[in-house]
XYZ file of N, CA, C and O in Angstrom:
824
model
N 22.339 -35.258 99.157
C 23.469 -36.112 99.493
C 24.509 -36.104 98.373
O 25.708 -36.053 98.598
N 24.039 -36.131 97.124
C 24.943 -36.110 95.978
C 25.719 -34.801 95.920
O 26.909 -34.782 95.579
N 25.034 -33.688 96.242
C 25.704 -32.386 96.223
C 26.826 -32.336 97.247
O 27.886 -31.757 96.998
N 26.575 -32.934 98.424
C 27.601 -32.959 99.471
C 28.802 -33.775 99.012
O 29.959 -33.385 99.210
N 28.529 -34.904 98.368
C 29.614 -35.756 97.871
C 30.418 -35.050 96.790
O 31.654 -35.133 96.745
N 29.709 -34.324 95.895
C 30.402 -33.586 94.842
C 31.268 -32.480 95.428
O 32.398 -32.263 94.976
N 30.745 -31.785 96.438
C 31.509 -30.717 97.078
C 32.745 -31.281 97.772
O 33.839 -30.690 97.697
N 32.580 -32.423 98.434
C 33.721 -33.057 99.105
C 34.764 -33.496 98.080
O 35.972 -33.377 98.310
N 34.281 -34.009 96.939
C 35.201 -34.429 95.887
C 35.989 -33.261 95.318
O 37.194 -33.374 95.069
N 35.314 -32.135 95.121
C 35.999 -30.949 94.603
C 37.028 -30.438 95.609
O 38.127 -30.015 95.228
N 36.662 -30.472 96.893
C 37.588 -30.015 97.927
C 38.829 -30.906 97.982
O 39.953 -30.416 98.124
N 38.619 -32.212 97.853
C 39.752 -33.140 97.855
C 40.653 -32.907 96.660
O 41.887 -32.920 96.771
N 40.053 -32.666 95.495
C 40.831 -32.404 94.282
C 41.656 -31.133 94.433
O 42.833 -31.094 94.030
N 41.057 -30.099 95.012
C 41.779 -28.845 95.205
C 42.936 -29.030 96.176
O 44.018 -28.459 95.983
N 42.720 -29.831 97.232
C 43.809 -30.080 98.178
C 44.957 -30.814 97.495
O 46.130 -30.501 97.725
N 44.621 -31.791 96.663
C 45.664 -32.531 95.959
C 46.431 -31.628 95.006
O 47.659 -31.739 94.874
N 45.718 -30.731 94.342
C 46.395 -29.794 93.450
C 47.328 -28.879 94.230
O 48.430 -28.576 93.777
N 46.888 -28.448 95.409
C 47.718 -27.575 96.236
C 48.974 -28.307 96.692
O 50.077 -27.748 96.668
N 48.808 -29.560 97.114
C 49.963 -30.358 97.548
C 50.937 -30.553 96.390
O 52.163 -30.446 96.559
N 50.396 -30.817 95.210
C 51.250 -30.987 94.030
C 51.997 -29.703 93.716
O 53.203 -29.729 93.409
N 51.294 -28.570 93.791
C 51.929 -27.280 93.499
C 53.044 -26.981 94.501
O 54.124 -26.511 94.116
N 52.802 -27.242 95.775
C 53.827 -27.020 96.801
C 55.027 -27.932 96.565
O 56.186 -27.514 96.705
N 54.775 -29.169 96.175
C 55.856 -30.120 95.909
C 56.710 -29.666 94.735
O 57.949 -29.716 94.795
N 56.054 -29.211 93.670
C 56.789 -28.732 92.501
C 57.613 -27.498 92.849
O 58.784 -27.373 92.456
N 57.013 -26.573 93.613
C 57.732 -25.368 94.014
C 58.950 -25.721 94.859
O 60.036 -25.151 94.668
N 58.788 -26.664 95.773
C 59.911 -27.089 96.617
C 61.046 -27.662 95.779
O 62.225 -27.346 96.000
N 60.706 -28.496 94.798
C 61.723 -29.074 93.920
C 62.435 -27.981 93.120
O 63.656 -28.029 92.929
N 61.671 -26.994 92.641
C 62.271 -25.894 91.889
C 63.274 -25.120 92.746
O 64.378 -24.804 92.297
N 62.865 -24.825 93.963
C 63.725 -24.037 94.836
C 65.002 -24.785 95.200
O 66.094 -24.207 95.246
N 64.868 -26.083 95.469
C 66.008 -26.853 95.953
C 66.995 -27.232 94.857
O 68.214 -27.245 95.086
N 66.492 -27.526 93.667
C 67.354 -28.146 92.663
C 67.505 -27.344 91.370
O 68.000 -27.850 90.376
N 67.076 -26.091 91.364
C 67.334 -25.219 90.227
C 67.924 -23.914 90.745
O 67.763 -23.568 91.917
N 68.594 -23.209 89.874
C 69.163 -21.915 90.261
C 69.015 -20.927 89.118
O 68.850 -21.325 87.956
N 69.067 -19.638 89.421
C 68.913 -18.624 88.361
C 70.118 -18.599 87.434
O 71.228 -18.954 87.828
N 69.888 -18.154 86.223
C 70.967 -18.093 85.244
C 71.903 -16.923 85.479
O 73.015 -16.893 84.951
N 71.467 -15.956 86.290
C 72.288 -14.782 86.551
C 73.088 -14.952 87.844
O 72.580 -15.498 88.834
N 74.292 -14.459 87.856
C 75.122 -14.499 89.052
C 74.513 -13.627 90.140
O 73.821 -12.637 89.856
N 74.795 -13.979 91.393
C 74.169 -13.288 92.514
C 74.528 -11.802 92.553
O 73.754 -10.970 93.030
N 75.713 -11.457 92.044
C 76.150 -10.055 92.068
C 75.881 -9.320 90.758
O 76.346 -8.197 90.561
N 75.105 -9.930 89.864
C 74.806 -9.293 88.581
C 73.702 -8.259 88.726
O 72.929 -8.275 89.694
N 73.617 -7.366 87.745
C 72.583 -6.326 87.769
C 71.189 -6.937 87.666
O 70.250 -6.475 88.334
N 71.031 -7.988 86.851
C 69.721 -8.626 86.684
C 69.253 -9.255 87.985
O 68.094 -9.105 88.386
N 70.159 -9.968 88.672
C 69.799 -10.605 89.939
C 69.428 -9.556 90.984
O 68.450 -9.708 91.722
N 70.214 -8.484 91.039
C 69.936 -7.411 92.004
C 68.579 -6.777 91.744
O 67.810 -6.513 92.676
N 68.264 -6.534 90.471
C 66.983 -5.926 90.118
C 65.821 -6.839 90.504
O 64.803 -6.371 91.048
N 65.955 -8.128 90.252
C 64.889 -9.076 90.609
C 64.690 -9.115 92.115
O 63.553 -9.107 92.612
N 65.784 -9.146 92.863
C 65.681 -9.193 94.328
C 65.038 -7.924 94.886
O 64.206 -7.987 95.793
N 65.458 -6.772 94.357
C 64.887 -5.517 94.841
C 63.406 -5.424 94.491
O 62.602 -4.919 95.287
N 63.046 -5.887 93.309
C 61.631 -5.919 92.930
C 60.858 -6.817 93.888
O 59.754 -6.480 94.331
N 61.439 -7.964 94.211
C 60.798 -8.872 95.155
C 60.640 -8.249 96.531
O 59.602 -8.409 97.180
N 61.663 -7.526 96.971
C 61.572 -6.856 98.271
C 60.469 -5.802 98.255
O 59.719 -5.654 99.233
N 60.343 -5.093 97.145
C 59.269 -4.113 96.997
C 57.908 -4.804 97.073
O 56.984 -4.301 97.728
N 57.768 -5.955 96.433
C 56.524 -6.716 96.492
C 56.202 -7.146 97.922
O 55.039 -7.124 98.346
N 57.226 -7.551 98.666
C 57.015 -7.977 100.054
C 56.530 -6.807 100.898
O 55.625 -6.946 101.731
N 57.128 -5.635 100.687
C 56.693 -4.440 101.432
C 55.237 -4.116 101.100
O 54.441 -3.783 101.988
N 54.872 -4.210 99.809
C 53.483 -3.989 99.410
C 52.567 -5.003 100.100
O 51.482 -4.658 100.587
N 53.019 -6.249 100.153
C 52.231 -7.298 100.804
C 51.979 -6.984 102.269
O 50.841 -7.052 102.741
N 53.030 -6.647 102.989
C 52.896 -6.375 104.425
C 52.003 -5.158 104.655
O 51.091 -5.184 105.499
N 52.236 -4.079 103.900
C 51.417 -2.873 104.047
C 49.968 -3.150 103.671
O 49.034 -2.690 104.345
N 49.765 -3.913 102.604
C 48.409 -4.212 102.160
C 47.643 -5.064 103.149
O 46.453 -4.838 103.403
N 48.321 -6.070 103.723
C 47.649 -6.921 104.710
C 47.290 -6.129 105.966
O 46.245 -6.364 106.586
N 48.157 -5.179 106.341
C 47.825 -4.298 107.472
C 46.632 -3.416 107.125
O 45.761 -3.178 107.976
N 46.585 -2.928 105.901
C 45.461 -2.106 105.446
C 44.164 -2.902 105.530
O 43.148 -2.402 106.032
N 44.204 -4.137 105.078
C 43.014 -4.991 105.175
C 42.626 -5.217 106.631
O 41.443 -5.260 106.973
N 43.646 -5.358 107.482
C 43.376 -5.590 108.896
C 42.604 -4.463 109.561
O 41.878 -4.687 110.536
N 42.733 -3.246 109.023
C 41.987 -2.124 109.574
C 40.482 -2.302 109.408
O 39.690 -1.775 110.197
N 40.062 -3.044 108.386
C 38.641 -3.173 108.067
C 38.038 -4.498 108.547
O 36.820 -4.603 108.669
N 38.878 -5.491 108.801
C 38.371 -6.804 109.196
C 37.488 -6.762 110.442
O 36.493 -7.506 110.522
N 37.787 -5.921 111.465
C 36.911 -5.898 112.642
C 35.445 -5.590 112.333
O 34.572 -5.916 113.134
N 35.152 -4.973 111.179
C 33.752 -4.709 110.838
C 32.955 -5.996 110.700
O 31.738 -6.004 110.913
N 33.648 -7.097 110.361
C 32.941 -8.374 110.205
C 32.378 -8.864 111.537
O 31.412 -9.637 111.565
N 32.968 -8.413 112.652
C 32.474 -8.828 113.963
C 31.075 -8.293 114.233
O 30.352 -8.825 115.062
N 30.716 -7.233 113.536
C 29.384 -6.662 113.717
C 28.347 -7.365 112.856
O 27.162 -7.029 112.915
N 28.781 -8.322 112.051
C 27.851 -9.043 111.185
C 27.605 -8.367 109.860
O 26.785 -8.829 109.071
N 28.347 -7.282 109.581
C 28.161 -6.575 108.315
C 29.120 -7.099 107.261
O 30.195 -7.603 107.575
N 28.725 -6.958 106.008
C 29.587 -7.310 104.889
C 30.602 -6.186 104.692
O 30.238 -5.017 104.625
N 31.867 -6.522 104.606
C 32.915 -5.517 104.424
C 32.990 -5.142 102.947
O 33.329 -5.976 102.107
N 32.666 -3.908 102.639
C 32.680 -3.443 101.242
C 33.427 -2.119 101.110
O 33.333 -1.458 100.075
N 34.173 -1.727 102.144
C 34.885 -0.457 102.127
C 36.384 -0.676 101.983
O 36.882 -1.800 102.092
N 37.110 0.427 101.794
C 38.558 0.344 101.725
C 39.016 -0.598 100.625
O 38.495 -0.562 99.508
N 39.985 -1.462 100.921
C 40.481 -2.383 99.886
C 39.400 -3.339 99.385
O 39.464 -3.803 98.242
N 38.396 -3.608 100.221
C 37.319 -4.525 99.838
C 36.335 -3.879 98.869
O 35.486 -4.581 98.313
N 36.465 -2.583 98.654
C 35.589 -1.925 97.681
C 36.136 -2.038 96.263
O 35.395 -1.806 95.297
N 37.407 -2.392 96.118
C 37.993 -2.479 94.781
C 38.318 -3.918 94.368
O 38.516 -4.197 93.186
N 38.369 -4.841 95.321
C 38.616 -6.251 95.010
C 38.051 -7.090 96.165
O 38.128 -6.678 97.315
N 37.480 -8.240 95.849
C 36.777 -9.020 96.881
C 37.718 -9.695 97.877
O 37.343 -9.931 99.022
N 38.903 -10.030 97.432
C 39.826 -10.768 98.301
C 41.181 -10.058 98.390
O 42.208 -10.617 98.004
N 41.199 -8.838 98.909
C 42.456 -8.088 98.923
C 43.513 -8.719 99.810
O 44.705 -8.691 99.482
N 43.102 -9.315 100.922
C 44.080 -9.926 101.842
C 44.840 -11.042 101.122
O 46.072 -11.134 101.199
N 44.109 -11.888 100.408
C 44.748 -12.974 99.674
C 45.548 -12.442 98.486
O 46.607 -12.994 98.148
N 45.065 -11.387 97.858
C 45.781 -10.797 96.728
C 47.138 -10.271 97.182
O 48.161 -10.517 96.523
N 47.166 -9.553 98.299
C 48.437 -9.056 98.821
C 49.343 -10.217 99.238
O 50.569 -10.135 99.097
N 48.749 -11.293 99.740
C 49.551 -12.460 100.117
C 50.204 -13.089 98.894
O 51.359 -13.536 98.956
N 49.486 -13.132 97.785
C 50.050 -13.677 96.545
C 51.190 -12.788 96.044
O 52.237 -13.283 95.600
N 50.993 -11.477 96.133
C 52.062 -10.547 95.759
C 53.295 -10.784 96.632
O 54.435 -10.791 96.149
N 53.067 -11.016 97.921
C 54.174 -11.306 98.830
C 54.873 -12.606 98.484
O 56.104 -12.712 98.588
N 54.104 -13.610 98.063
C 54.699 -14.894 97.675
C 55.593 -14.719 96.448
O 56.684 -15.300 96.369
N 55.138 -13.913 95.484
C 55.968 -13.639 94.304
C 57.263 -12.944 94.732
O 58.362 -13.296 94.287
N 57.121 -11.957 95.608
C 58.301 -11.244 96.091
C 59.265 -12.154 96.829
O 60.488 -12.026 96.688
N 58.722 -13.081 97.616
C 59.583 -14.027 98.339
C 60.331 -14.921 97.362
O 61.528 -15.193 97.536
N 59.638 -15.383 96.314
C 60.295 -16.209 95.315
C 61.380 -15.473 94.564
O 62.410 -16.054 94.198
N 61.191 -14.186 94.349
C 62.178 -13.378 93.629
C 63.487 -13.224 94.410
O 64.500 -12.822 93.838
N 63.482 -13.529 95.714
C 64.693 -13.340 96.510
C 65.815 -14.286 96.108
O 66.971 -14.079 96.476
N 65.508 -15.326 95.346
C 66.561 -16.194 94.820
C 67.210 -15.595 93.586
O 68.201 -16.131 93.090
N 66.640 -14.510 93.066
C 67.142 -13.909 91.838
C 66.636 -14.601 90.594
O 67.160 -14.381 89.495
N 65.579 -15.419 90.754
C 65.031 -16.193 89.646
C 63.576 -15.802 89.410
O 62.746 -15.877 90.329
N 63.263 -15.390 88.188
C 61.897 -14.995 87.866
C 60.933 -16.171 87.973
O 59.811 -16.032 88.487
N 61.357 -17.339 87.506
C 60.496 -18.519 87.532
C 60.125 -18.879 88.965
O 58.976 -19.252 89.245
N 61.079 -18.783 89.883
C 60.790 -19.073 91.293
C 59.684 -18.159 91.822
O 58.784 -18.594 92.548
N 59.765 -16.877 91.458
C 58.761 -15.932 91.944
C 57.380 -16.221 91.404
O 56.403 -16.269 92.167
N 57.287 -16.439 90.090
C 55.978 -16.699 89.500
C 55.413 -18.047 89.968
O 54.206 -18.186 90.164
N 56.282 -19.041 90.167
C 55.828 -20.339 90.677
C 55.308 -20.210 92.102
O 54.303 -20.830 92.463
N 55.968 -19.380 92.910
C 55.510 -19.158 94.286
C 54.154 -18.462 94.294
O 53.268 -18.804 95.085
N 53.969 -17.479 93.415
C 52.686 -16.786 93.331
C 51.569 -17.703 92.879
O 50.464 -17.671 93.423
N 51.846 -18.539 91.883
C 50.846 -19.487 91.394
C 50.492 -20.502 92.463
O 49.316 -20.859 92.637
N 51.485 -20.969 93.202
C 51.226 -21.917 94.291
C 50.345 -21.287 95.361
O 49.400 -21.909 95.850
N 50.645 -20.043 95.726
C 49.826 -19.348 96.723
C 48.394 -19.188 96.236
O 47.443 -19.377 97.001
N 48.229 -18.873 94.957
C 46.882 -18.715 94.403
C 46.103 -20.030 94.472
O 44.917 -20.044 94.820
N 46.765 -21.134 94.170
C 46.100 -22.431 94.225
C 45.722 -22.804 95.655
O 44.658 -23.366 95.909
N 46.583 -22.478 96.607
C 46.298 -22.777 98.008
C 45.115 -21.954 98.499
O 44.235 -22.451 99.212
N 45.083 -20.676 98.112
C 44.017 -19.794 98.588
C 42.681 -20.048 97.892
O 41.631 -19.670 98.426
N 42.703 -20.653 96.719
C 41.469 -20.788 95.934
C 40.390 -21.573 96.670
O 39.220 -21.186 96.652
N 40.763 -22.670 97.320
C 39.760 -23.458 98.035
C 39.236 -22.698 99.249
O 38.035 -22.752 99.555
N 40.120 -21.963 99.925
C 39.691 -21.172 101.078
C 38.753 -20.054 100.641
O 37.726 -19.792 101.290
N 39.070 -19.410 99.527
C 38.228 -18.339 99.012
C 36.857 -18.869 98.628
O 35.830 -18.231 98.891
N 36.812 -20.048 98.014
C 35.526 -20.640 97.624
C 34.651 -20.889 98.845
O 33.442 -20.618 98.824
N 35.250 -21.393 99.928
C 34.481 -21.618 101.169
C 33.987 -20.296 101.750
O 32.838 -20.189 102.194
N 34.856 -19.298 101.756
C 34.472 -17.998 102.305
C 33.339 -17.374 101.497
O 32.411 -16.787 102.076
N 33.397 -17.507 100.180
C 32.365 -16.901 99.344
C 31.028 -17.613 99.518
O 29.976 -16.961 99.507
N 31.055 -18.933 99.682
C 29.796 -19.644 99.946
C 29.211 -19.216 101.284
O 27.988 -19.016 101.420
N 30.075 -19.050 102.285
C 29.606 -18.621 103.606
C 28.993 -17.224 103.534
O 27.901 -16.982 104.081
N 29.668 -16.302 102.855
C 29.168 -14.930 102.753
C 27.874 -14.871 101.946
O 26.979 -14.069 102.257
N 27.782 -15.699 100.917
C 26.553 -15.725 100.113
C 25.372 -16.198 100.958
O 24.262 -15.653 100.857
N 25.595 -17.202 101.796
C 24.521 -17.692 102.668
C 24.175 -16.692 103.763
O 23.016 -16.577 104.162
N 25.201 -15.968 104.235
C 24.986 -15.036 105.343
C 24.335 -13.731 104.892
O 23.443 -13.209 105.561
N 24.751 -13.208 103.733
C 24.306 -11.878 103.318
C 23.360 -11.879 102.122
O 22.837 -10.824 101.767
N 23.161 -13.034 101.501
C 22.156 -13.157 100.449
C 22.348 -12.203 99.289
O 23.417 -12.134 98.679
N 21.307 -11.436 98.979
C 21.312 -10.557 97.810
C 22.357 -9.440 97.923
O 22.875 -8.975 96.904
N 22.670 -9.037 99.152
C 23.688 -7.991 99.329
C 25.038 -8.486 98.830
O 25.747 -7.756 98.122
N 25.374 -9.730 99.150
C 26.644 -10.267 98.682
C 26.611 -10.539 97.180
O 27.612 -10.344 96.489
N 25.462 -10.968 96.669
C 25.351 -11.232 95.235
C 25.584 -9.951 94.439
O 26.255 -9.966 93.402
N 25.035 -8.843 94.922
C 25.274 -7.552 94.271
C 26.756 -7.200 94.334
O 27.351 -6.758 93.337
N 27.363 -7.394 95.492
C 28.789 -7.115 95.685
C 29.639 -7.997 94.762
O 30.582 -7.527 94.130
N 29.287 -9.278 94.665
C 30.038 -10.215 93.831
C 29.977 -9.832 92.358
O 30.964 -9.977 91.628
N 28.818 -9.333 91.914
C 28.658 -8.969 90.510
C 29.454 -7.719 90.143
O 29.861 -7.559 88.987
N 29.662 -6.827 91.094
C 30.261 -5.536 90.780
C 31.742 -5.428 91.177
O 32.438 -4.512 90.698
N 32.208 -6.310 92.046
C 33.608 -6.255 92.478
C 34.264 -7.596 92.149
O 33.767 -8.641 92.535
N 35.383 -7.533 91.433
C 36.015 -8.757 90.966
C 36.814 -9.448 92.074
O 37.199 -8.825 93.062
N 37.058 -10.730 91.867
C 37.694 -11.552 92.897
C 39.147 -11.148 93.138
O 39.586 -11.015 94.276
N 39.939 -10.969 92.081
C 41.362 -10.715 92.235
C 41.853 -9.477 91.492
O 42.910 -8.944 91.816
N 41.123 -9.030 90.477
C 41.587 -7.900 89.674
C 40.963 -6.604 90.208
O 39.750 -6.424 90.138
N 41.774 -5.717 90.786
C 41.227 -4.490 91.377
C 40.576 -3.587 90.335
O 41.009 -3.521 89.187
N 39.519 -2.898 90.759
C 38.867 -1.896 89.936
C 38.509 -0.698 90.796
O 37.862 -0.856 91.842
N 38.932 0.474 90.400
C 38.768 1.664 91.238
C 37.387 2.306 91.114
O 37.081 3.244 91.853
N 36.555 1.811 90.228
C 35.267 2.457 89.978
C 34.387 2.485 91.219
O 33.619 3.422 91.432
N 34.488 1.454 92.058
C 33.617 1.362 93.237
C 34.351 1.726 94.528
O 33.895 1.375 95.616
N 35.469 2.433 94.405
C 36.250 2.772 95.592
C 35.430 3.567 96.601
O 34.733 4.516 96.277
N 35.508 3.134 97.863
C 34.851 3.847 98.958
C 35.703 3.661 100.205
O 35.942 2.534 100.632
N 36.195 4.756 100.826
C 37.110 4.608 101.964
C 36.456 4.003 103.196
O 37.063 3.200 103.901
N 35.212 4.389 103.476
C 34.521 3.854 104.640
C 35.042 4.427 105.947
O 36.021 5.177 105.989
N 34.377 4.045 107.042
C 34.778 4.487 108.377
C 35.369 3.302 109.130
O 34.863 2.194 109.076
N 36.446 3.575 109.854
C 37.127 2.518 110.581
C 36.635 2.457 112.022
O 36.414 3.493 112.655
N 36.483 1.241 112.591
C 36.148 1.120 113.998
C 37.331 1.556 114.849
O 38.484 1.511 114.409
N 37.062 1.981 116.072
C 38.107 2.516 116.939
C 39.159 1.475 117.298
O 40.287 1.819 117.637
N 38.823 0.190 117.244
C 39.770 -0.858 117.631
C 40.446 -1.493 116.425
O 41.062 -2.550 116.536
N 40.367 -0.839 115.275
C 40.907 -1.437 114.067
C 42.434 -1.456 114.064
O 43.041 -2.266 113.374
N 43.076 -0.537 114.817
C 44.532 -0.517 114.830
C 45.097 -1.806 115.420
O 46.180 -2.251 115.033
N 44.380 -2.407 116.347
C 44.821 -3.685 116.916
C 44.859 -4.765 115.838
O 45.810 -5.562 115.765
N 43.842 -4.784 114.984
C 43.804 -5.753 113.900
C 44.925 -5.490 112.894
O 45.514 -6.417 112.342
N 45.233 -4.204 112.662
C 46.316 -3.869 111.743
C 47.654 -4.341 112.293
O 48.502 -4.856 111.546
N 47.854 -4.189 113.607
C 49.091 -4.661 114.230
C 49.204 -6.176 114.138
O 50.291 -6.717 113.903
N 48.077 -6.854 114.297
C 48.076 -8.308 114.145
C 48.445 -8.699 112.724
O 49.207 -9.652 112.494
N 47.909 -7.973 111.750
C 48.247 -8.224 110.349
C 49.721 -8.021 110.076
O 50.326 -8.763 109.293
N 50.325 -7.026 110.744
C 51.753 -6.775 110.578
C 52.570 -7.955 111.093
O 53.475 -8.456 110.407
N 52.254 -8.420 112.292
C 52.983 -9.542 112.877
C 52.809 -10.809 112.049
O 53.747 -11.596 111.898
N 51.604 -11.004 111.508
C 51.330 -12.193 110.699
C 52.023 -12.151 109.340
O 52.083 -13.169 108.647
N 52.524 -10.983 108.954
C 53.105 -10.824 107.618
C 54.627 -10.788 107.619
O 55.245 -10.868 106.554
N 55.236 -10.669 108.788
C 56.681 -10.516 108.847
C 57.430 -11.741 108.349
O 58.606 -11.647 107.975
N 56.763 -12.904 108.330
C 57.448 -14.112 107.880
C 57.862 -14.038 106.410
O 58.735 -14.790 105.977
N 57.244 -13.129 105.645
C 57.645 -12.984 104.242
C 59.103 -12.546 104.124
O 59.790 -12.901 103.163
N 59.582 -11.786 105.111
C 60.966 -11.331 105.069
C 61.946 -12.471 105.338
O 63.144 -12.322 105.076
N 61.454 -13.602 105.847
C 62.332 -14.753 106.061
C 62.851 -15.311 104.740
O 63.817 -16.088 104.726
N 62.218 -14.921 103.625
C 62.676 -15.381 102.316
C 64.089 -14.881 102.011
O 64.822 -15.533 101.252
N 64.487 -13.757 102.579
C 65.812 -13.201 102.295
C 66.921 -14.117 102.814
O 67.765 -14.562 102.031
N 66.953 -14.452 104.123
C 68.005 -15.369 104.586
C 67.851 -16.775 104.013
O 68.852 -17.467 103.803
N 66.609 -17.203 103.749
C 66.404 -18.535 103.169
C 67.052 -18.622 101.789
O 67.692 -19.632 101.456
N 66.912 -17.585 100.985
C 67.504 -17.579 99.649
C 69.024 -17.628 99.735
O 69.677 -18.335 98.953
N 69.596 -16.900 100.680
C 71.052 -16.922 100.849
C 71.536 -18.304 101.279
O 72.565 -18.791 100.797
N 70.788 -18.930 102.201
C 71.145 -20.286 102.645
C 71.054 -21.276 101.494
O 71.931 -22.132 101.322
N 70.012 -21.142 100.701
C 69.818 -22.036 99.552
C 70.983 -21.919 98.568
O 71.517 -22.933 98.075
N 71.381 -20.699 98.301
C 72.487 -20.490 97.371
C 73.803 -21.013 97.926
O 74.637 -21.552 97.181
N 73.985 -20.871 99.238
C 75.210 -21.381 99.858
C 75.274 -22.905 99.768
O 76.340 -23.480 99.494
N 74.151 -23.561 99.984
C 74.106 -25.022 99.902
C 74.354 -25.506 98.475
O 75.024 -26.522 98.259
N 73.832 -24.778 97.497
C 74.062 -25.153 96.102
C 75.514 -24.899 95.697
O 76.126 -25.711 94.990
N 76.062 -23.788 96.161
C 77.442 -23.460 95.812
C 78.431 -24.460 96.424
O 79.469 -24.768 95.822
N 78.099 -24.975 97.608
C 78.985 -25.931 98.280
C 78.805 -27.351 97.774
O 79.562 -28.245 98.157
N 77.801 -27.580 96.943
C 77.557 -28.908 96.415
C 76.651 -29.771 97.257
O 76.388 -30.933 96.905
N 76.159 -29.251 98.368
C 75.257 -30.027 99.226
C 73.892 -30.208 98.572
O 73.165 -31.145 98.895
N 73.523 -29.294 97.695
C 72.300 -29.423 96.906
C 72.688 -29.415 95.432
O 73.257 -28.442 94.941
N 72.385 -30.481 94.700
C 72.748 -30.510 93.281
C 71.870 -29.580 92.465
O 70.670 -29.457 92.724
N 72.448 -28.923 91.488
C 71.698 -28.047 90.585
C 71.386 -28.835 89.325
O 72.285 -29.185 88.550
N 70.115 -29.113 89.116
C 69.699 -29.925 87.969
C 69.302 -29.085 86.769
O 69.288 -29.609 85.643
N 68.971 -27.819 87.010
C 68.491 -26.990 85.911
C 68.761 -25.523 86.235
O 68.670 -25.113 87.392
N 69.084 -24.765 85.203
C 69.279 -23.316 85.347
C 68.093 -22.622 84.684
O 67.746 -22.917 83.550
N 67.485 -21.702 85.441
C 66.266 -21.047 84.979
C 66.445 -19.528 84.945
O 67.244 -18.974 85.703
N 65.670 -18.851 84.084
C 65.712 -17.386 84.067
C 65.021 -16.789 85.284
O 64.212 -17.436 85.913
């Protein structure tokens, strides 16, 4: 009973941290602006880098989607992107969040968005890892010891075989990832509101 209460307490704490992180990110986006002008070389470079990150995110999530159907068979997914990092889908999502934040032309916005995404995913990842540990036992423990949670390592790379219906999952991953591109018009709208005075700028950030 005590273990259940402790687990519930940790989950509540993680949710509160996630809410706090989202609140801070929202305040940063609304009331701060980058120190570089929108037409400057620095702003352009940051935006293009962010767009590149978003493309990597979308492609990576589709790549993960090719392997996800293997879980329907009850097997542990250890091939493809899952052979080099345990949570590639979430890793690509964090990269996409950084890229979305960079669309304002502000480095701090991008890194804050990535950190917020990591905090949001952390509780979900913890639940998934407990579930997989209970389901696969020693097989998952071996996998956990040799493949890191977020930092890719190519030593254990294995392409694996894809199920015939995996393209459907990849298409689903593509559709689920397109919202990252909404950061482009959102950043333009945000800048227009700040330029018109509808949103006050309280701080200028790099």
